[in-house]
Coordinates of C-alpha atoms in Angstrom, one line a residue:
X260 CA -78.1 132.8 -5.6
X261 CA -78.5 133.6 -9.3
X262 CA -76.5 130.9 -11.2
X263 CA -73.6 129.0 -9.8
X264 CA -70.8 131.5 -10.3
X265 CA -69.6 133.6 -7.4
X266 CA -69.6 137.4 -7.8
X267 CA -66.5 139.4 -8.3
X268 CA -64.4 140.2 -5.3
X269 CA -64.1 144.0 -5.5
X270 CA -62.2 144.7 -2.3
X271 CA -59.0 142.9 -1.6
X272 CA -55.5 143.8 -0.5
X273 CA -52.0 142.6 -1.4
X274 CA -48.4 143.2 -0.4
X275 CA -48.9 146.8 -1.6
X276 CA -51.2 147.7 1.3
X277 CA -49.2 149.0 4.2
X278 CA -51.0 147.0 6.8
X279 CA -50.5 143.6 5.1
X280 CA -47.6 141.3 5.8
X281 CA -49.1 138.2 4.1
X282 CA -50.5 139.9 1.0
X283 CA -49.5 138.4 -2.3
X284 CA -51.1 139.6 -5.6
X285 CA -50.0 136.6 -7.6
X286 CA -51.4 134.3 -4.9
X287 CA -54.7 136.1 -4.7
X288 CA -55.1 135.8 -8.5
X289 CA -54.4 132.1 -8.3
X290 CA -57.0 131.8 -5.6
X291 CA -59.5 133.8 -7.6
X292 CA -59.0 131.5 -10.6
X293 CA -59.3 128.4 -8.4
X294 CA -62.6 129.7 -7.1
X295 CA -63.9 130.6 -10.6
X296 CA -64.3 134.3 -9.8
X297 CA -65.0 136.5 -12.9
X298 CA -62.8 139.3 -11.5
X299 CA -60.8 140.6 -8.6
X300 CA -60.1 144.2 -7.6
X301 CA -56.9 145.1 -5.7
X302 CA -58.0 148.1 -3.7
X303 CA -54.9 149.0 -1.8
X304 CA -55.0 151.1 1.3
X305 CA -54.2 154.8 0.7
X306 CA -54.2 156.7 4.0
X307 CA -52.9 160.3 4.4
X308 CA -53.4 160.5 8.1
X309 CA -51.3 160.4 11.2
X310 CA -53.1 158.6 14.0
X311 CA -52.5 159.1 17.7
X312 CA -52.4 155.5 19.0
X313 CA -51.9 153.3 22.0
X314 CA -48.7 151.6 20.9
X315 CA -49.1 148.6 23.3
X316 CA -52.3 147.6 21.5
X317 CA -51.0 147.8 18.0
X318 CA -50.5 144.6 15.9
X319 CA -46.9 144.2 14.8
X320 CA -47.9 144.7 11.2
X321 CA -49.0 148.2 12.1
X322 CA -46.5 149.1 14.8
X323 CA -43.7 148.9 12.3
X324 CA -45.1 152.2 10.9
X325 CA -44.8 154.1 14.1
X326 CA -43.0 157.4 13.6
X327 CA -42.8 158.1 17.4
X328 CA -44.2 156.1 20.4
X329 CA -47.7 157.4 20.0
X330 CA -48.0 158.3 16.3
X331 CA -48.7 156.0 13.4
X332 CA -48.2 157.3 9.9
X333 CA -48.9 154.9 7.0
X334 CA -46.5 155.1 4.1
X335 CA -47.6 156.1 0.6
X336 CA -48.7 153.6 -1.9
X337 CA -45.9 152.4 -4.3
X338 CA -48.0 153.2 -7.4
X339 CA -45.4 152.2 -9.9
X340 CA -44.6 148.9 -8.2
X341 CA -48.3 148.2 -7.8
X342 CA -49.1 148.8 -11.5
X343 CA -46.1 146.7 -12.6
X344 CA -47.4 143.8 -10.5
X345 CA -50.9 144.2 -12.0
X346 CA -49.4 144.0 -15.5
X347 CA -47.5 140.8 -14.6
X348 CA -50.6 139.2 -13.2
X349 CA -52.7 140.2 -16.1
X350 CA -50.2 138.4 -18.4
X351 CA -50.1 135.3 -16.2
X352 CA -53.9 135.0 -15.6
X353 CA -55.5 136.0 -18.8
X354 CA -58.9 134.4 -18.0
X355 CA -59.3 136.6 -14.9
X356 CA -60.3 140.2 -15.1
X357 CA -57.9 142.1 -12.8
X358 CA -59.2 145.6 -11.7
X359 CA -56.9 148.3 -10.4
X360 CA -58.1 150.3 -7.4
X361 CA -57.5 152.0 -4.1
X362 CA -59.3 152.3 -0.8
X363 CA -59.3 155.9 0.2
X364 CA -59.3 156.3 3.9
X365 CA -61.1 159.4 5.3
X366 CA -61.1 161.1 1.8
X367 CA -63.2 164.0 3.2
X368 CA -60.4 165.0 5.4
X369 CA -57.7 164.8 2.8
X370 CA -59.3 166.0 -0.5
X371 CA -56.1 167.4 -2.0
X372 CA -53.9 164.3 -1.5
X373 CA -56.7 162.0 -2.5
X374 CA -57.3 163.9 -5.8
X375 CA -53.6 163.9 -6.5
X376 CA -53.3 160.2 -6.0
X377 CA -56.3 159.5 -8.3
X378 CA -54.8 161.8 -11.0
X379 CA -51.5 159.9 -10.8
X380 CA -52.7 156.6 -12.3
X381 CA -55.7 155.1 -14.1
X382 CA -57.3 153.5 -11.0
X383 CA -60.4 151.7 -12.2
X384 CA -62.1 151.2 -8.8
X385 CA -62.1 153.7 -5.9
X386 CA -63.8 152.8 -2.6
X387 CA -64.2 155.0 0.4
X388 CA -63.7 154.0 4.0
X389 CA -63.7 155.4 7.5
X390 CA -61.4 153.9 10.1
X391 CA -61.1 156.9 12.4
X392 CA -62.7 159.6 14.5
X393 CA -61.4 163.1 15.0
X394 CA -61.8 164.3 18.5
X395 CA -60.5 167.7 19.6
X396 CA -58.1 167.8 16.7
X397 CA -56.7 164.4 17.3
X398 CA -57.1 161.5 14.8
X399 CA -57.7 158.2 16.5
X400 CA -58.5 154.7 15.2
X401 CA -62.0 153.6 16.2
X402 CA -60.6 150.7 18.1
X403 CA -58.5 153.1 20.2
X404 CA -61.4 155.4 20.8
X405 CA -63.2 152.6 22.6
X406 CA -60.5 152.9 25.3
X407 CA -61.6 156.4 26.3
X408 CA -65.3 156.5 25.6
X409 CA -68.4 154.3 25.9
X410 CA -69.2 152.1 23.0
X411 CA -72.6 153.6 22.0
X412 CA -71.2 157.1 21.7
X413 CA -68.3 155.9 19.6
X414 CA -70.7 154.0 17.3
X415 CA -73.0 157.0 16.9
X416 CA -70.1 159.3 16.2
X417 CA -68.8 156.8 13.6
X418 CA -72.1 156.7 11.7
X419 CA -72.4 160.5 11.8
X420 CA -68.9 160.9 10.5
X421 CA -69.7 158.4 7.7
X422 CA -72.5 160.7 6.6
X423 CA -70.1 163.6 6.5
X424 CA -67.7 161.5 4.4
X425 CA -70.4 160.5 2.0
X426 CA -71.6 164.1 1.5
X427 CA -68.1 165.7 1.2
X428 CA -65.8 162.8 0.4
X429 CA -65.2 163.2 -3.3
X430 CA -64.6 160.6 -6.0
X431 CA -65.3 157.1 -4.6
X432 CA -67.9 154.8 -6.0
X433 CA -68.7 152.5 -3.1
X434 CA -68.9 152.8 0.7
X435 CA -67.0 149.9 2.2
X436 CA -67.3 148.1 5.6
X437 CA -69.9 150.2 7.3
X438 CA -69.6 147.7 10.1
X439 CA -65.8 148.5 10.6
X440 CA -66.2 149.6 14.3
X441 CA -68.1 146.4 15.1
X442 CA -65.1 144.3 14.3
X443 CA -63.2 145.8 17.3
X444 CA -65.9 146.0 20.0
X445 CA -64.3 145.5 23.5
X446 CA -64.8 142.2 25.1
X447 CA -68.2 141.7 26.6
X448 CA -70.0 144.0 24.2
X449 CA -72.5 142.7 21.6
X450 CA -73.8 144.6 18.6
X451 CA -77.4 144.6 17.5
X452 CA -78.0 146.5 14.3
X453 CA -81.6 147.3 15.3
X454 CA -80.3 149.3 18.3
X455 CA -78.8 151.8 15.9
X456 CA -81.5 151.8 13.3
X457 CA -82.0 155.6 13.1
X458 CA -78.3 156.2 12.7
X459 CA -77.7 153.4 10.1
X460 CA -80.8 154.3 8.1
X461 CA -79.5 157.9 8.0
X462 CA -76.2 156.7 6.5
X463 CA -78.0 154.6 3.9
X464 CA -80.3 157.4 2.9
X465 CA -77.3 159.7 2.4
X466 CA -75.4 157.1 0.4
X467 CA -78.4 156.3 -1.8
X468 CA -78.8 160.0 -2.5
X469 CA -75.4 160.2 -4.0
X470 CA -75.9 157.2 -6.3
X471 CA -73.1 155.2 -4.8
X472 CA -73.1 151.5 -4.1
X473 CA -73.1 149.8 -0.7
X474 CA -70.5 147.1 -0.2
X475 CA -71.5 143.7 1.3
X476 CA -68.3 143.2 3.3
X477 CA -67.9 139.5 4.2
X478 CA -65.2 139.8 6.8
X479 CA -67.6 139.4 9.7
X480 CA -71.2 138.1 10.1
X481 CA -73.5 139.2 7.4
X482 CA -76.5 141.5 8.4
X483 CA -79.6 140.7 6.3
X484 CA -81.4 143.7 7.9
X485 CA -78.8 146.0 6.4
X486 CA -79.6 145.1 2.8
X487 CA -83.3 145.4 3.5
X488 CA -82.8 148.9 4.9
X489 CA -80.5 149.7 1.9
X490 CA -83.3 148.8 -0.5
X491 CA -85.9 150.7 1.5
X492 CA -83.6 153.8 1.4
X493 CA -83.6 153.7 -2.4
X494 CA -80.2 152.1 -2.8
X495 CA -79.6 150.9 -6.3
X496 CA -76.4 148.9 -6.2
X497 CA -74.3 146.5 -4.1
X498 CA -70.9 145.1 -4.5
X499 CA -69.1 142.3 -2.7
X500 CA -65.8 142.6 -0.9
X501 CA -63.9 140.1 1.2
X502 CA -61.4 142.7 2.4
X503 CA -58.9 139.9 2.2
X504 CA -55.3 140.7 3.2
X505 CA -54.0 137.3 2.2
X506 CA -54.8 135.0 -0.7
X507 CA -56.7 132.3 1.2
X508 CA -59.3 134.8 2.4
X509 CA -60.3 135.9 -1.1
X510 CA -64.1 135.6 -1.6
X511 CA -64.7 134.4 1.9
X512 CA -68.5 133.8 2.5
X513 CA -69.4 135.0 -1.0
X514 CA -72.0 132.3 -1.7
X515 CA -73.9 133.3 1.4
X516 CA -73.5 137.0 0.6
X517 CA -74.8 136.5 -2.9
X518 CA -77.8 134.6 -1.6
X519 CA -78.5 137.4 0.8
X520 CA -78.3 140.1 -1.9
X521 CA -80.6 138.0 -4.1
X522 CA -83.1 137.7 -1.3
X523 CA -83.0 141.5 -0.9
X524 CA -83.9 142.0 -4.6
X525 CA -80.5 142.6 -6.1
X526 CA -79.3 140.9 -9.3
X527 CA -76.0 140.6 -11.2
X528 CA -75.2 143.5 -13.6
X529 CA -74.8 143.2 -17.3
X530 CA -71.2 142.1 -16.9
X531 CA -70.1 139.7 -14.1
X532 CA -67.6 142.2 -12.7
X533 CA -70.1 145.0 -12.3
X534 CA -72.2 146.0 -9.3
X535 CA -75.4 144.1 -8.6
X536 CA -78.5 146.2 -9.2
X537 CA -82.0 146.2 -7.9

């Protein structure tokens, strides 16, 4: 990678994300300082959706937000508490740049609530994500959709819906975890990026056309081919995100990710907390 310093971790979660039971903003800051990160962004989950779920398959951290046996409704972000915690951490860790942010889930389906949230506080980083598919008027997490449909059709629908989110999804700067559905493949299924080349390249062309950045999400195995396709699509910028929901996972696999981005022709921006550019 370029130099010895790790890039900024621009996608992490703390106790203010509704699906986190081990999140700790103070602990994540301490870990970032220990690793020598130039910056960390706390992009807390903001979901305005009610999912139809299979309750028996839900992790306890999510099941606690069931509103009835088959409906999961995430609570709203505690914006005031979140900002107070950021202020405390900025005072305690002056050498670390701490960036406020949110992860907007399915912002193209909830444009009004998303806009209202962004107007309520000075969030510095907004990333966009897709965790769901909408089938016959029902919102279902991708991992639950696998229980009722074959894997290839779910993946193709996910990539097609991602394009719709990119093209109509409003004010977010970066597309995060394009590989989200791969995390939850049913047992016995393997994923080869090349098998979905047409669909993924279409997503990348759409994203590049909006001037947004692509996140190198390090939560699972890195895909060198994805960054090559991103550059070929005209993508100008990448960011790095661990998607950490607890302090010990901050900046996981970042050295390998930075080396991968360097090999694909991306370099650090003017400031160490900015996107890497081609």
